[in-house]
Each structure stands twice: as structure tokens, then as C-alpha cells.
Coordinates of C-alpha atoms and ligand atoms in Angstrom, one line a residue:
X1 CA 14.4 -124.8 -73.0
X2 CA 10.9 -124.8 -71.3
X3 CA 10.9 -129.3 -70.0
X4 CA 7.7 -130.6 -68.6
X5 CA 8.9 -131.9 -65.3
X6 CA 7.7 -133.2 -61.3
X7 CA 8.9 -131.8 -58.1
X8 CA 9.3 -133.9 -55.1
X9 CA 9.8 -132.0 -52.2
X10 CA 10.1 -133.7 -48.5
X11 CA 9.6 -132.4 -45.0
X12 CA 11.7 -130.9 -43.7
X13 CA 10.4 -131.8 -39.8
X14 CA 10.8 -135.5 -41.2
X15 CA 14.4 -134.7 -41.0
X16 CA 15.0 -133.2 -37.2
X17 CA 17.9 -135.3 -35.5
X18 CA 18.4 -137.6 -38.6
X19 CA 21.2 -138.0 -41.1
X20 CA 19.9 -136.1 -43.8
X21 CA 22.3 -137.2 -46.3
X22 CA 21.5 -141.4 -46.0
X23 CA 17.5 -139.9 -46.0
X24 CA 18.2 -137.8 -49.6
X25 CA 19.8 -140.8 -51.0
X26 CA 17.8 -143.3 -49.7
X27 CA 14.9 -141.3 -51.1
X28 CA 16.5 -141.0 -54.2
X29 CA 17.2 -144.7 -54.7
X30 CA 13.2 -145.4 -53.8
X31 CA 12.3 -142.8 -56.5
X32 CA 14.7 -144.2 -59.3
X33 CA 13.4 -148.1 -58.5
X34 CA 9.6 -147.2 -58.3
X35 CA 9.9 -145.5 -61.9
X36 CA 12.2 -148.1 -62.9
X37 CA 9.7 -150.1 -65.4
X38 CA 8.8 -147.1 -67.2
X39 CA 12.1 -147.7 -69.4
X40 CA 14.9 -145.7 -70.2
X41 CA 14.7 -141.9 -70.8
X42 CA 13.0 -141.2 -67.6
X43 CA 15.7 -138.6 -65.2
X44 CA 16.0 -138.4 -61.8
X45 CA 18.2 -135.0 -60.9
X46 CA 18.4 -134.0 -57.8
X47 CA 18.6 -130.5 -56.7
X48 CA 19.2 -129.2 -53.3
X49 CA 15.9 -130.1 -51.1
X50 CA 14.2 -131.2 -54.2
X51 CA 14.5 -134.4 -56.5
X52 CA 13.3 -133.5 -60.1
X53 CA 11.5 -136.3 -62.5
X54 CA 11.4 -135.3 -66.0
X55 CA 10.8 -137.8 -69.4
X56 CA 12.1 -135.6 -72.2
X57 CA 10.5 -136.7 -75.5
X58 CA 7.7 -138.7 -73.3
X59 CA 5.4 -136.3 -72.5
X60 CA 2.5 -138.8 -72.2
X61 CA 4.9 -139.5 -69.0
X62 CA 3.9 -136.9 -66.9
X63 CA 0.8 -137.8 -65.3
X64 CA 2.2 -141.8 -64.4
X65 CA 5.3 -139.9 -62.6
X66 CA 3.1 -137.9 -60.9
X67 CA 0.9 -140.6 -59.3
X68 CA 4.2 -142.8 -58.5
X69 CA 6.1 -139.9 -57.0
X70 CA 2.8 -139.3 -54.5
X71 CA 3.2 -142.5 -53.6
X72 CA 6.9 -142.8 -52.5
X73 CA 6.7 -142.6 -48.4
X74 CA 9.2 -139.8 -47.6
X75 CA 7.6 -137.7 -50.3
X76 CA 5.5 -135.0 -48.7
X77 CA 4.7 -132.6 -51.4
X78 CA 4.6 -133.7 -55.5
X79 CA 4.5 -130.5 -58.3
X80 CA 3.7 -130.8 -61.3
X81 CA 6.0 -128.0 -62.8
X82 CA 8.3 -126.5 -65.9
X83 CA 12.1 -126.3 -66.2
X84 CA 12.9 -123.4 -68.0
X85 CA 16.2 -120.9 -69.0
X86 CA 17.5 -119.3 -66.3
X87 CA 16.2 -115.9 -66.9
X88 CA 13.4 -113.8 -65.5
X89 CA 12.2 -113.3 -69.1
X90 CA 11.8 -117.4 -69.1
X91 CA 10.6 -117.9 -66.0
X92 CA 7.4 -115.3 -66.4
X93 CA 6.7 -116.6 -69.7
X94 CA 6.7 -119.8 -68.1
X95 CA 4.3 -118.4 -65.1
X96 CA 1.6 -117.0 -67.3
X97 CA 1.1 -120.1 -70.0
X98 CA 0.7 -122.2 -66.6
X99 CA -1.5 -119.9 -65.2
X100 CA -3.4 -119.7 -68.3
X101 CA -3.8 -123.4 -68.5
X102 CA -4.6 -123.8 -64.9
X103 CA -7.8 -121.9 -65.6
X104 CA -8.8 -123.3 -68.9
X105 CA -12.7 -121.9 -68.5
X106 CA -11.2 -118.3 -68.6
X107 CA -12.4 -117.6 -64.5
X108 CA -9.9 -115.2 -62.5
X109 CA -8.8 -116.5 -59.5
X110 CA -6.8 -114.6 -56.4
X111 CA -3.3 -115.0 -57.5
X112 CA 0.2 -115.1 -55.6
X113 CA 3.3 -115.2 -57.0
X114 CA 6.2 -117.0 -54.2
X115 CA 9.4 -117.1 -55.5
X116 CA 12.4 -118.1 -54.1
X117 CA 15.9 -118.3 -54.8
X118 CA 18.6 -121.4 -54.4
X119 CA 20.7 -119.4 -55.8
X120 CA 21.6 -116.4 -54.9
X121 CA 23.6 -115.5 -57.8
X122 CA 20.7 -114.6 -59.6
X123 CA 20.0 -110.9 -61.4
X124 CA 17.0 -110.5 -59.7
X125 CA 15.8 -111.1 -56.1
X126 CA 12.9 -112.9 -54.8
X127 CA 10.6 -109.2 -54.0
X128 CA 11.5 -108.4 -57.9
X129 CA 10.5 -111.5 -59.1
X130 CA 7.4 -111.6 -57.2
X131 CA 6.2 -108.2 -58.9
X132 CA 7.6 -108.7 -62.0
X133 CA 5.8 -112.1 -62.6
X134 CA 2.7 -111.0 -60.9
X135 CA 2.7 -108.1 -63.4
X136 CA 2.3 -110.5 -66.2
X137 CA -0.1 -112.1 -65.0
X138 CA -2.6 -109.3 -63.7
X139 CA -1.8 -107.4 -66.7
X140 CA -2.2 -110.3 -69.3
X141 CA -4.5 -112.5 -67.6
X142 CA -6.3 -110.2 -65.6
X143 CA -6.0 -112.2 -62.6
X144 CA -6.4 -110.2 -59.0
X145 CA -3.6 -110.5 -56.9
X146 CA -4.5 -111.8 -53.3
X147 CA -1.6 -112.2 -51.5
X148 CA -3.7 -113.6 -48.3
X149 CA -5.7 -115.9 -49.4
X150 CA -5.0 -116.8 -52.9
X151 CA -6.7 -119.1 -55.0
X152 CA -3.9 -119.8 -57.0
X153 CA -0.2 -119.8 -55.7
X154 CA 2.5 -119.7 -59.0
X155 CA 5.8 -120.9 -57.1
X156 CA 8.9 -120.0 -58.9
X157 CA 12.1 -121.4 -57.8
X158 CA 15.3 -120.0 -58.7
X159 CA 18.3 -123.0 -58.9
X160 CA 21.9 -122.9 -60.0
X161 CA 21.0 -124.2 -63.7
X162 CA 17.5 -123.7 -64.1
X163 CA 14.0 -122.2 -62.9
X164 CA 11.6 -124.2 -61.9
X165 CA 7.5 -122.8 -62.9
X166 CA 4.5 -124.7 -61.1
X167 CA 1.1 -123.9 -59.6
X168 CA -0.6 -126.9 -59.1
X169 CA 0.6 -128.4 -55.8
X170 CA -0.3 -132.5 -54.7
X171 CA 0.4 -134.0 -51.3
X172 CA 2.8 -136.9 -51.2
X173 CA 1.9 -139.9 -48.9
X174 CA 4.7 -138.7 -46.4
X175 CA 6.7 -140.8 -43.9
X176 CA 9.7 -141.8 -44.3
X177 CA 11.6 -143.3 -47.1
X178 CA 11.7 -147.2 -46.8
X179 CA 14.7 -148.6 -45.4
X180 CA 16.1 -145.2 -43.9
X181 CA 14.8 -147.6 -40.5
X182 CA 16.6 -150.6 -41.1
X183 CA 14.6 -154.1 -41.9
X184 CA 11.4 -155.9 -40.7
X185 CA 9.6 -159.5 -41.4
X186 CA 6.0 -159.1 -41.5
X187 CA 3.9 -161.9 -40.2
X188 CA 1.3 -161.5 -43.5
X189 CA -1.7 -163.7 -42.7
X190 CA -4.9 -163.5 -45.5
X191 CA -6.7 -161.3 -43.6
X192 CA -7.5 -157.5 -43.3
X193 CA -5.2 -156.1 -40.7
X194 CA -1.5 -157.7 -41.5
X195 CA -1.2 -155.8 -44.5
X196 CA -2.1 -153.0 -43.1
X197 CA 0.2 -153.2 -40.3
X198 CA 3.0 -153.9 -42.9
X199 CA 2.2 -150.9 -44.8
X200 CA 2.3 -148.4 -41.5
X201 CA 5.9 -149.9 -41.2
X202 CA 6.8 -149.4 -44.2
X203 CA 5.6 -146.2 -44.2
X204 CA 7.8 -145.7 -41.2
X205 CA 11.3 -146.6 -43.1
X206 CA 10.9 -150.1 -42.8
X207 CA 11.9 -152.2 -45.7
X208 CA 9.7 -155.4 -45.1
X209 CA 9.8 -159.2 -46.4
X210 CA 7.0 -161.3 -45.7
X211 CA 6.3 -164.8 -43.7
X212 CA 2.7 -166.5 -44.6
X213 CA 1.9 -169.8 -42.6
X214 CA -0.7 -172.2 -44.4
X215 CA -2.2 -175.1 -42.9
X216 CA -0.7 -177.2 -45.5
X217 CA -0.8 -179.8 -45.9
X218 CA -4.0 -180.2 -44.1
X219 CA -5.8 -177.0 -45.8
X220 CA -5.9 -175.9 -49.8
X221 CA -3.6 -173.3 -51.1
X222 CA -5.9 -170.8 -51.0
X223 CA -4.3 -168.5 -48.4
X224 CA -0.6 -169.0 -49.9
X225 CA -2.7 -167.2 -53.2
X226 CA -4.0 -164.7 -51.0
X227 CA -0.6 -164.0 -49.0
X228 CA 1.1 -163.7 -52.5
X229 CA -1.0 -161.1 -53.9
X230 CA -1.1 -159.0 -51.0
X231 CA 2.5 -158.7 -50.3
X232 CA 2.4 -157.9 -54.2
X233 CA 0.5 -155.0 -53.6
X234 CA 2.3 -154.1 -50.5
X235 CA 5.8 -154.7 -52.5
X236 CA 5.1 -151.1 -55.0
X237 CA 5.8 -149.6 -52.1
X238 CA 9.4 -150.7 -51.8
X239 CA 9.8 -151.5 -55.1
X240 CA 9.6 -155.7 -54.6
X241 CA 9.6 -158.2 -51.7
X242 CA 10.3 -161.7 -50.7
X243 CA 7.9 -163.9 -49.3
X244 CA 8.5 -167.0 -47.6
X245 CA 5.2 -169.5 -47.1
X246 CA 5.5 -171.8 -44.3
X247 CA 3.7 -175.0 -44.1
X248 CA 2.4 -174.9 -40.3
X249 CA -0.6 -177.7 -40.6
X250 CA 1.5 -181.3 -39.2
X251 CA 2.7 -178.5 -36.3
X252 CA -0.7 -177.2 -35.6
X253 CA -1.6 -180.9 -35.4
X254 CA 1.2 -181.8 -33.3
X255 CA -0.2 -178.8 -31.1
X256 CA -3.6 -179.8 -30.7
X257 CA -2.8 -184.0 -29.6
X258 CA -0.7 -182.3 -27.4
X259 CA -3.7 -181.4 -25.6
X260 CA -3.6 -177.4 -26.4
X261 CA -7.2 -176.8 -25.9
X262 CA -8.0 -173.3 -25.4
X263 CA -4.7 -172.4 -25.5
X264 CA -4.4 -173.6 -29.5
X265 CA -4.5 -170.4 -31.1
X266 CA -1.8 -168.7 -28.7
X267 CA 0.4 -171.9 -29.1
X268 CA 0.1 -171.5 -32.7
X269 CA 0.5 -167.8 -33.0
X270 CA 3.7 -167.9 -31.0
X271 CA 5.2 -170.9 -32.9
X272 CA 4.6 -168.4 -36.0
X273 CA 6.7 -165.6 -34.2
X274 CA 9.2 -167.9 -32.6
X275 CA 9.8 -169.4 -36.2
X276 CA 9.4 -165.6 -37.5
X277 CA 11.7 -165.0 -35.2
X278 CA 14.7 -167.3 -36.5
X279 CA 13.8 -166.4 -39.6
X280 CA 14.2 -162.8 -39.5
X281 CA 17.9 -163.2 -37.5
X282 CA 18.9 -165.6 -40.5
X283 CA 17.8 -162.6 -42.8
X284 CA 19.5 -160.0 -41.2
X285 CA 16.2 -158.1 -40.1
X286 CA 15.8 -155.8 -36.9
X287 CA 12.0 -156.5 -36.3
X288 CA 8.6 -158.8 -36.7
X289 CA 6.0 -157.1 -37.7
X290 CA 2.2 -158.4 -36.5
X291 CA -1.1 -157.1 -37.7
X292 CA -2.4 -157.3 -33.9
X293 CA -4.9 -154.6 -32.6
X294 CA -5.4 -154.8 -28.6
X295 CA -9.2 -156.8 -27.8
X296 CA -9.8 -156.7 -30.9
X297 CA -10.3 -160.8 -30.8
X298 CA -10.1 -163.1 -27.7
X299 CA -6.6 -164.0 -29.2
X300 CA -5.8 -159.9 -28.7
X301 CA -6.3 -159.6 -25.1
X302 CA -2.9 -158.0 -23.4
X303 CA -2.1 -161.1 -21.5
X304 CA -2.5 -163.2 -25.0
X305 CA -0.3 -160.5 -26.8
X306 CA 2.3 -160.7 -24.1
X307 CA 2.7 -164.1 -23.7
X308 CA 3.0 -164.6 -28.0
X309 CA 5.2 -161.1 -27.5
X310 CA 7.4 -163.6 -25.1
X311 CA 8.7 -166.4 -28.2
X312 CA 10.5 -163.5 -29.8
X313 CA 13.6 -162.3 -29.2
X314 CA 13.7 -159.2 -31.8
X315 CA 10.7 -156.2 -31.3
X316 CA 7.9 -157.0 -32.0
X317 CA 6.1 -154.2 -33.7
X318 CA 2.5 -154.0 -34.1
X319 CA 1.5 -150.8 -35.8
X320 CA -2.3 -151.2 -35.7
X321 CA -2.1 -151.6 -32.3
X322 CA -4.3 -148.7 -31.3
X323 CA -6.3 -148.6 -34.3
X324 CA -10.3 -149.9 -34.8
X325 CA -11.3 -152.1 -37.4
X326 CA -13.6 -149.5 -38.7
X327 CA -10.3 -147.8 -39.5
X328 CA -8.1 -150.7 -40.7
X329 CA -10.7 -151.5 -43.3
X330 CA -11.2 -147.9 -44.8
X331 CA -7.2 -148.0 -44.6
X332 CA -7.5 -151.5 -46.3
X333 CA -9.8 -150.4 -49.2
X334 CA -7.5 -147.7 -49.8
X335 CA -4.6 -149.6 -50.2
X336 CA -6.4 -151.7 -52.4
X337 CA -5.7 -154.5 -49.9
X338 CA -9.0 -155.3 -48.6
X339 CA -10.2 -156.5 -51.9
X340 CA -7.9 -159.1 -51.9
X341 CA -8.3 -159.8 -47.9
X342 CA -12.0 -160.0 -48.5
X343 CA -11.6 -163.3 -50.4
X344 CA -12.2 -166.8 -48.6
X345 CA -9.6 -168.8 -47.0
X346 CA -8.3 -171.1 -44.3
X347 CA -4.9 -171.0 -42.8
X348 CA -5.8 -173.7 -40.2
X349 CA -7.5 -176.5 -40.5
X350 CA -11.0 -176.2 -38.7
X351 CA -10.8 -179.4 -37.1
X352 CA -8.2 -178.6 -34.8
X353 CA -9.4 -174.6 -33.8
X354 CA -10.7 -175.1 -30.5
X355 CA -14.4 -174.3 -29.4
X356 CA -13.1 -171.4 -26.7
X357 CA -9.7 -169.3 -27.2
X358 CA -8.6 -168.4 -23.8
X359 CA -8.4 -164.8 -23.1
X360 CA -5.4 -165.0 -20.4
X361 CA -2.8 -166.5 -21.0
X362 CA 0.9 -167.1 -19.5
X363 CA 4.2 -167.7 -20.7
X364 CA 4.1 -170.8 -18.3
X365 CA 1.4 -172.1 -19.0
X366 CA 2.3 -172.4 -22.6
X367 CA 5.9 -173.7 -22.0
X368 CA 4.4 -176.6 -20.3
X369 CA 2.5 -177.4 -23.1
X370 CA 5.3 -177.2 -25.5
X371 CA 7.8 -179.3 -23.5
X372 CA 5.3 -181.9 -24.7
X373 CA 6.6 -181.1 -28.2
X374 CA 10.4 -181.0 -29.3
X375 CA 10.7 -176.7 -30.0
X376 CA 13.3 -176.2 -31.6
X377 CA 13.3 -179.7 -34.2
X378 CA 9.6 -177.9 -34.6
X379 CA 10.9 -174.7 -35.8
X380 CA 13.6 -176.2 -37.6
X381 CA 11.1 -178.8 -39.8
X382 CA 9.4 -175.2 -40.0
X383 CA 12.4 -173.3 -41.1
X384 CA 13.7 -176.2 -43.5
X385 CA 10.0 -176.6 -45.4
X386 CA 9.9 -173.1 -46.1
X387 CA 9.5 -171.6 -49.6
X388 CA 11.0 -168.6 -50.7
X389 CA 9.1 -166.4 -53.1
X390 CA 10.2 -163.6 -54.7
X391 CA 7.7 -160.8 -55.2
X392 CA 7.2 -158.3 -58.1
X393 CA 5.4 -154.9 -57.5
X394 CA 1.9 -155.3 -58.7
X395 CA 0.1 -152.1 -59.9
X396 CA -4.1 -151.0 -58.8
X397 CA -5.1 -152.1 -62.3
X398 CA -4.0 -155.8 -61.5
X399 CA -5.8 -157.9 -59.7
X400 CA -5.5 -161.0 -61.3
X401 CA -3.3 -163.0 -59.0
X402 CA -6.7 -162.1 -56.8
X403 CA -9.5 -163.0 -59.0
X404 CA -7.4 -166.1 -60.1
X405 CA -8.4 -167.8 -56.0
X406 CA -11.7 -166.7 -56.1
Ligands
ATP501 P1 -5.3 -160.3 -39.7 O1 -6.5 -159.6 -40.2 O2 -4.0 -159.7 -40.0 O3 -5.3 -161.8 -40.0 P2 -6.6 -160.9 -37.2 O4 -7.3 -159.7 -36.7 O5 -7.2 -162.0 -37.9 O6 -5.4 -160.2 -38.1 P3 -5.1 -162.8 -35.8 O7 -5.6 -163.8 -36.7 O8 -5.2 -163.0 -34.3 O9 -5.7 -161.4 -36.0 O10 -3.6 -162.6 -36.1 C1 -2.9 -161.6 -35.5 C2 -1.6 -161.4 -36.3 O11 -0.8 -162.6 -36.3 C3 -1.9 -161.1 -37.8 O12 -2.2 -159.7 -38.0 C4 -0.6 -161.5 -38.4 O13 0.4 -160.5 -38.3 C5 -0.2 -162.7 -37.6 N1 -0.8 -163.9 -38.3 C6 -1.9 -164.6 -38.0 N2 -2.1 -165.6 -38.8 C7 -1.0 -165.7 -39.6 C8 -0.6 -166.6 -40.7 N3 -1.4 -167.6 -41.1 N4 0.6 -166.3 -41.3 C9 1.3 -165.2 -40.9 N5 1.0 -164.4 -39.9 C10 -0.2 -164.6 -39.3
MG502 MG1 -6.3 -163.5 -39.1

């Protein structure tokens, strides 16, 4: 048997204080549903501390479950690797050819060999296997051994069943598989920093769904297009989504003849989390999810996040909190987010956005000036127009739903 195959290993720091047995399967789960479309005949094994992705008879496979597995949060190291017989004579073979192959222009780099044993019941130990592999490959190769600072590691793992051959070693994303933390709405709006935001928490173990508000129907659908195609990139992360797209524009009106003023863009933003808010209880989630970053506009000042902070009842998480833009848009283009984000739209009619947005705010203030509306049949007509969307994974090669509102 010699089985092309990927190793997905995870932290073990990840796992201090945490049920380690709901984090393995969760993990598990994620894996199986992000390689899910790639058809029958692809296996999942799992193996103590490692999960093991193989596609016998597919062997064009490989490199796509390598570049999924990497992306799984709660995968910290990926290995591109070969299951072989469980014998040292297998198992060196197995070492040299990949060595070999590593170093296709014939160059000799520093080698060392790590093995280690799962099993214990195993004629050889891990000192024995060491040299004997190492052997090999000094011998046959010619490498050097450099067991230092070597170029080349060749890590052998010993298991009940099988060995396990790699040298070629990728990180993993890291974090912590989604929805080993319970479940989040994400306030998604069309710009740069929501998604974002909703990726960190999802990064974190959050398994997120998604809550756009338009200013329908006194704005175009252009920002329910964009919403869409960024919580489809964000959903390969978790394997799909639901997004619900809210039609806030009679509200926002309702908001400004009130007499908002200066105070229109916090009224607004906490109607969004207050109907977020309901939302999210009806759906069974823990948390709200906002793309906020403190100062980073005059709606971001602390007394303006506290006071929107005050319309919720669940935590509300803001991830990017701390972060600057400068590092939410590199973040952005590497997601493949801001490409989408980048593309024009209007989630409020113009009209009503007041000339100033005042920078202190108070939870009083802005009850008195929704007394003048009826709350809660507000969030209701909110809650009641709402459309449900259901959300496939999209992939970095598609961007049509993008180009498609451009
Ligand atoms: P973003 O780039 O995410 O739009 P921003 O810097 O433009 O953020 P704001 O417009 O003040 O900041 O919005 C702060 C947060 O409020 C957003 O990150 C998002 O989570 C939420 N939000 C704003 N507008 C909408 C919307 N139309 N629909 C849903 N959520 C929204
Ligand atoms: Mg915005």
C-alpha cells in the first residue's frame, strides 16, 4: 500500500481548558462539509491527534484537499504526506522517494529524520527509526544530516494501522473550529469592515448567519447584491450561511420626520441591532456581530458605540474593534472580500443622511426621539418584511454574483 494522503494536525494549546472531544468532532464535521462537493470517494479517517484526507483513485485530488484543509479554522498545521504498510522497510522506502521528489533539481539539503510513534507496539523505536531512515537517505541520496537546523525535516509517524511519510509541512489558518463557540448574527453591511469582523468570529468558533439592511424601497438593490456575495464568500468558511435582507428605508424615513438630525445615523444603527437583536433570539443565536472599529468614523466614537451597544440585549461583539483600516483592508483583500466591498452602493437613501453625525451620544437622548415612533410595531414591520436567503459557499475563482452589480 503506499496512498497519497493530507494531514491535518491542530494545536494542541487551542485545546487548554476545552472539551477536546466536541472540538475533534466538531473539527471533523467542518472538514467532511468543506470537501463535501468534491463527490464521493474522498475519506476522512481520523487518527488520534490527526484527521487524515485521502481520494484513492483521484490523485489529481491532492492539491484541492490541501488548499481546503489550510483553510478550515481549527486547523493549525496541513501535510502533504504517504500512507504506507506498517513496516520500517515501507516507511524508509516511503522517506527516500519523498525526499527525492522534494528536491527534484538534485541539490542536498540538511536533513532530519523525526519520527514518532502512536503506537507503541511497533518493532522498532523512534531513535531506531530515526537512524535507520536517515541512513537511507544519506547513503542513497547523499543528503547531510543536520539535526540543528535542517533544511529538510522527513516526519514519520508510526499509528496503529499505518505509517504516515511527509516532508513538506503548510500552516493551517488556525483558530478554532466553527461552531465549537456557539452561534452569532453578523450585522453584514456592503462595506469593507463587516465581513471582516464576521470572519475574525468565525475564526473564533462562531458559526455566523447574516442580517443586511437596504434602504428599500427608497434605494436600488445594489447593496442586497453586494451583501449576498459577501456572506457567500464568508459562507466557505462554515460550509453555507443564511442571510436575511431587511428593508430599513420607510423606517429610516420615519426616523428622519421624526426630527433625528444629527442623531440619524445612531437612531438607525441601533434600530439595526435592536431588530438584529430579535432576530438573533428567534434564531437561537448567542451574539451580534458588528464590523465597528473605535473613531474610526464620527458614528464610532465610544459614547456612539455605547449608546447603539444599549438596543441589544445579547453581546455585542465587535472583533475589529482595535484594528486600523490600513489592516482591515489588507485583511479584506486577502479574504477576497474587499473586491466585492470595493463596488458602489447605497444602503440609505442620501436624502435623509444628515449633514453632521453627532459624536456623543446618549441612551436618553435617543429614547426620546424614538418615543416619537412606535418601537416595537417598527421592529416588528422590520422583522415581518424580512427575506430569508439561503447562502451556498462560493469559491476565489467566482466572482460573478460581484461583477453581475457592477
Ligand atoms: P462597514 O465597512 O462594515 O460598513 P463602516 O466602517 O462603514 O463599517 P458603519 O457604517 O458605521 O461602519 O457601520 C458599523 C457597523 O454596523 C458595520 O460594520 C456593520 O456591522 C453594521 N452595519 C452598518 N450598516 C449596515 C447595514 N446596512 N446592514 C447591516 N449592518 C450594517
Ligand atoms: Mg458602512
Amino acid at each position: 500500500m503506499r496512498q497519497p494522503c493530507v494531514l491535518l494536525k491542530y494545536g494542541e494549546l487551542a485545546l487548554k481548558g476545552r472539551n477536546r472531544g466536541r472540538f475533534e468532532q466538531q473539527l471533523l464535521d467542518n472538514v467532511r462539509a468543506a470537501l463535501h462537493d468534491l463527490g464521493p470517494g474522498v475519506r476522512v479517517r481520523r487518527r488520534r491527534g490527526v484527521i487524515v484526507l485521502s481520494a484513492p483513485g483521484r490523485p489529481g485530488l491532492q492539491d484541492e484537499l490541501l488548499d481546503r484543509a489550510r483553510e478550515v479554522f481549527g486547523v493549525s498545521v496541513v501535510q502533504p504526506a504517504l500512507r504506507v504498510d506498517r513496516t520500517p522497510e515501507a516507511a524508509t522506502a516511503a522517506a527516500r522517494d519523498l525526499a527525492r521528489a522534494a528536491r527534484p533539481d538534485g541539490t542536498r539539503p540538511g536533513f532530519a529524520v523525526r519520527a514518532r510513534r502512536r503506537d507503541k507496539d511497533f518493532p522498532l523505536t523512534s531513535t531506531e527509526l530515526n537512524i535507520l531512515i536517515g541512513d537511507v537517505i544519506r547513503t542513497e541520496l547523499g543528503w547531510p544530516v543536520d539535526l540543528t537546523g535542517p533544511e529538510v525535516e522527513v516526519a514519520v509517524e508510526v499509528d496503529r494501522r499505518e505509517v504516515f511519510v511527509a516532508v513538506e509541512r503548510y500552516s493551517g489558518v488556525g483558530g478554532l473550529p466553527v461552531g465549537c463557540s456557539g452561534r452569532a448574527l453578523a450585522l453584514l453591511s456592503g462595506g469593507f469592515d463587516s465581513p471582516v469582523a464576521a470572519h475574525r468570529a468565525m475564526r473564533r468558533g462562531l458559526a455566523c448567519d447574516f442580517v443586511h439592511f437596504t434602504g428599500a424601497p427608497l434605494t436600488g438593490p445594489s447593496s442586497a447584491y453586494k451583501a449576498y456575495a459577501l456572506a457567500r464568500r464568508l459562507a466557505r468558511f462554515q460550509g453555507g450561511a443564511r442571510l436575511w435582507v431587511i428593508p430599513l428605508g420607510h423606517a429610516q424615513k420615519e426616523l428622519a420626520l421624526a426630527g433625528a438630525g444629527s442623531l440619524h445615523v445612531v437612531a438607525q444603527r441601533r434600530l439595526m441591532v435592536r431588530t438584529a437583536d430579535r432576530l438573533a433570539h428567534a434564531q437561537r443565536a448567542h451574539a451580534l456581530v458588528t464590523g465597528d472599529s473605535l473613531g474610526q468614523v464620527s458614528s464610532q466614537t465610544l459614547s456612539n458605540l455605547a449608546t447603539v451597544e444599549q438596543a441589544a440585549t445579547l453581546p455585542l461583539l465587535r472583533p475589529l474593534l482595535a484594528w486600523d483600516k490600513e489592516e482591515i483592508m489588507a485583511e479584506a483583500d486577502r479574504l477576497g472580500t474587499a473586491e466585492i466591498s470595493r463596488l458602489p452602493d447605497e444602503d440609505c437613501c442620501s436624502l435623509l443622511a444628515p449633514r453632521r453625525v453627532a459624536t456623543r451620544t446618549t441612551p436618553g437622548a435617543l429614547a426620546r426621539l424614538e418615543q416619537r415612533l412606535d418601537l416595537e410595531e417598527t421592529v416588528d414591520g422590520l422583522l415581518a418584511k424580512a427575506r430569508l436567503l439561503q447562502v451556498t459557499p462560493g469559491r476565489h475563482e467566482e466572482t460573478g454574483e460581484a461583477s453581475a452589480v457592477s
